[in-house]
């Protein structure tokens, strides 16, 4: 693993230039990714679509950051999923699970990066989660 200074722009992953994160935020992303995937996996097999608010996700997954910075942590989650071979739309769907409490939509950073319906992105994430869990023969 790359060791970098505690602040500044992330040197660990290739970031989306429209929505960058710091080394600290990348470390938080590494802690968040698996619990968030477990949450989505439950939806994938229960045919649910249960997004969380930014505050709800921060509290549920015990992410040590402000609600305002959580979007940057989620960008790191997308980068981690990309390195694991996730299709872009499915990775975007995982982070689209975290939404604003007022609008029920992902934050402005997500919307600026992804030109898609968040519900469709979440469905792509659930479909990919089922594929990873059950294998390609599950769709036959």
JSON list of C-alpha atoms in Angstrom, two decimals, residues 32-52 57 60-61 74 77-78 81 84 86 89-99 110 118-133:
[
{"chain": "A", "resi": 32, "resn": "UNK", "atom": "CA", "xyz": [-16.55, 2.05, 4.25]},
{"chain": "A", "resi": 33, "resn": "UNK", "atom": "CA", "xyz": [-16.50, -0.03, 1.06]},
{"chain": "A", "resi": 34, "resn": "UNK", "atom": "CA", "xyz": [-17.16, -3.51, 2.49]},
{"chain": "A", "resi": 35, "resn": "UNK", "atom": "CA", "xyz": [-19.90, -2.52, 4.97]},
{"chain": "A", "resi": 36, "resn": "UNK", "atom": "CA", "xyz": [-21.62, -0.52, 2.21]},
{"chain": "A", "resi": 37, "resn": "UNK", "atom": "CA", "xyz": [-21.39, -3.52, -0.14]},
{"chain": "A", "resi": 38, "resn": "UNK", "atom": "CA", "xyz": [-22.93, -5.73, 2.53]},
{"chain": "A", "resi": 39, "resn": "UNK", "atom": "CA", "xyz": [-25.80, -3.26, 2.86]},
{"chain": "A", "resi": 40, "resn": "UNK", "atom": "CA", "xyz": [-26.42, -3.29, -0.90]},
{"chain": "A", "resi": 41, "resn": "UNK", "atom": "CA", "xyz": [-26.13, -7.09, -1.00]},
{"chain": "A", "resi": 42, "resn": "UNK", "atom": "CA", "xyz": [-29.13, -7.31, 1.32]},
{"chain": "A", "resi": 43, "resn": "UNK", "atom": "CA", "xyz": [-31.13, -5.22, -1.14]},
{"chain": "A", "resi": 44, "resn": "UNK", "atom": "CA", "xyz": [-29.86, -7.31, -4.06]},
{"chain": "A", "resi": 45, "resn": "UNK", "atom": "CA", "xyz": [-31.45, -10.43, -2.64]},
{"chain": "A", "resi": 46, "resn": "UNK", "atom": "CA", "xyz": [-34.54, -8.88, -1.07]},
{"chain": "A", "resi": 47, "resn": "UNK", "atom": "CA", "xyz": [-35.52, -6.92, -4.21]},
{"chain": "A", "resi": 48, "resn": "UNK", "atom": "CA", "xyz": [-35.32, -3.72, -2.17]},
{"chain": "A", "resi": 49, "resn": "UNK", "atom": "CA", "xyz": [-34.06, -0.25, -2.89]},
{"chain": "A", "resi": 50, "resn": "UNK", "atom": "CA", "xyz": [-33.27, 1.34, 0.48]},
{"chain": "A", "resi": 51, "resn": "UNK", "atom": "CA", "xyz": [-30.99, 4.35, 0.02]},
{"chain": "A", "resi": 52, "resn": "UNK", "atom": "CA", "xyz": [-29.48, 5.97, 3.10]},
{"chain": "A", "resi": 57, "resn": "UNK", "atom": "CA", "xyz": [-24.75, 6.36, 6.21]},
{"chain": "A", "resi": 60, "resn": "UNK", "atom": "CA", "xyz": [-24.62, 3.53, 10.43]},
{"chain": "A", "resi": 61, "resn": "UNK", "atom": "CA", "xyz": [-21.13, 2.81, 9.11]},
{"chain": "A", "resi": 74, "resn": "UNK", "atom": "CA", "xyz": [-17.84, 7.91, -1.64]},
{"chain": "A", "resi": 77, "resn": "UNK", "atom": "CA", "xyz": [-15.34, 3.98, -2.76]},
{"chain": "A", "resi": 78, "resn": "UNK", "atom": "CA", "xyz": [-15.98, 4.18, -6.52]},
{"chain": "A", "resi": 81, "resn": "UNK", "atom": "CA", "xyz": [-14.53, -0.73, -6.73]},
{"chain": "A", "resi": 84, "resn": "UNK", "atom": "CA", "xyz": [-11.69, -4.54, -8.04]},
{"chain": "A", "resi": 86, "resn": "UNK", "atom": "CA", "xyz": [-16.52, -3.37, -11.02]},
{"chain": "A", "resi": 89, "resn": "UNK", "atom": "CA", "xyz": [-22.32, 1.98, -13.67]},
{"chain": "A", "resi": 90, "resn": "UNK", "atom": "CA", "xyz": [-22.42, -0.64, -10.89]},
{"chain": "A", "resi": 91, "resn": "UNK", "atom": "CA", "xyz": [-19.80, 1.25, -8.84]},
{"chain": "A", "resi": 92, "resn": "UNK", "atom": "CA", "xyz": [-21.79, 4.44, -9.35]},
{"chain": "A", "resi": 93, "resn": "UNK", "atom": "CA", "xyz": [-24.87, 2.55, -8.19]},
{"chain": "A", "resi": 94, "resn": "UNK", "atom": "CA", "xyz": [-23.20, 1.59, -4.93]},
{"chain": "A", "resi": 95, "resn": "UNK", "atom": "CA", "xyz": [-22.44, 5.22, -4.13]},
{"chain": "A", "resi": 96, "resn": "UNK", "atom": "CA", "xyz": [-25.91, 6.29, -5.35]},
{"chain": "A", "resi": 97, "resn": "UNK", "atom": "CA", "xyz": [-27.21, 4.49, -2.28]},
{"chain": "A", "resi": 98, "resn": "UNK", "atom": "CA", "xyz": [-26.25, 7.56, -0.26]},
{"chain": "A", "resi": 99, "resn": "UNK", "atom": "CA", "xyz": [-28.69, 10.40, -0.90]},
{"chain": "A", "resi": 110, "resn": "UNK", "atom": "CA", "xyz": [-22.38, 12.38, -7.96]},
{"chain": "A", "resi": 118, "resn": "UNK", "atom": "CA", "xyz": [-29.66, 7.05, -9.65]},
{"chain": "A", "resi": 119, "resn": "UNK", "atom": "CA", "xyz": [-32.39, 4.40, -9.38]},
{"chain": "A", "resi": 120, "resn": "UNK", "atom": "CA", "xyz": [-31.07, 2.73, -12.55]},
{"chain": "A", "resi": 121, "resn": "UNK", "atom": "CA", "xyz": [-27.52, 2.92, -11.19]},
{"chain": "A", "resi": 122, "resn": "UNK", "atom": "CA", "xyz": [-28.61, 1.28, -7.92]},
{"chain": "A", "resi": 123, "resn": "UNK", "atom": "CA", "xyz": [-30.34, -1.49, -9.89]},
{"chain": "A", "resi": 124, "resn": "UNK", "atom": "CA", "xyz": [-27.12, -2.05, -11.86]},
{"chain": "A", "resi": 125, "resn": "UNK", "atom": "CA", "xyz": [-25.24, -2.32, -8.55]},
{"chain": "A", "resi": 126, "resn": "UNK", "atom": "CA", "xyz": [-27.72, -4.89, -7.23]},
{"chain": "A", "resi": 127, "resn": "UNK", "atom": "CA", "xyz": [-27.55, -6.89, -10.47]},
{"chain": "A", "resi": 128, "resn": "UNK", "atom": "CA", "xyz": [-23.76, -6.95, -10.37]},
{"chain": "A", "resi": 129, "resn": "UNK", "atom": "CA", "xyz": [-23.84, -7.94, -6.70]},
{"chain": "A", "resi": 130, "resn": "UNK", "atom": "CA", "xyz": [-26.09, -10.91, -7.57]},
{"chain": "A", "resi": 131, "resn": "UNK", "atom": "CA", "xyz": [-23.71, -11.85, -10.40]},
{"chain": "A", "resi": 132, "resn": "UNK", "atom": "CA", "xyz": [-20.71, -11.75, -8.08]},
{"chain": "A", "resi": 133, "resn": "UNK", "atom": "CA", "xyz": [-22.49, -13.82, -5.47]}
]
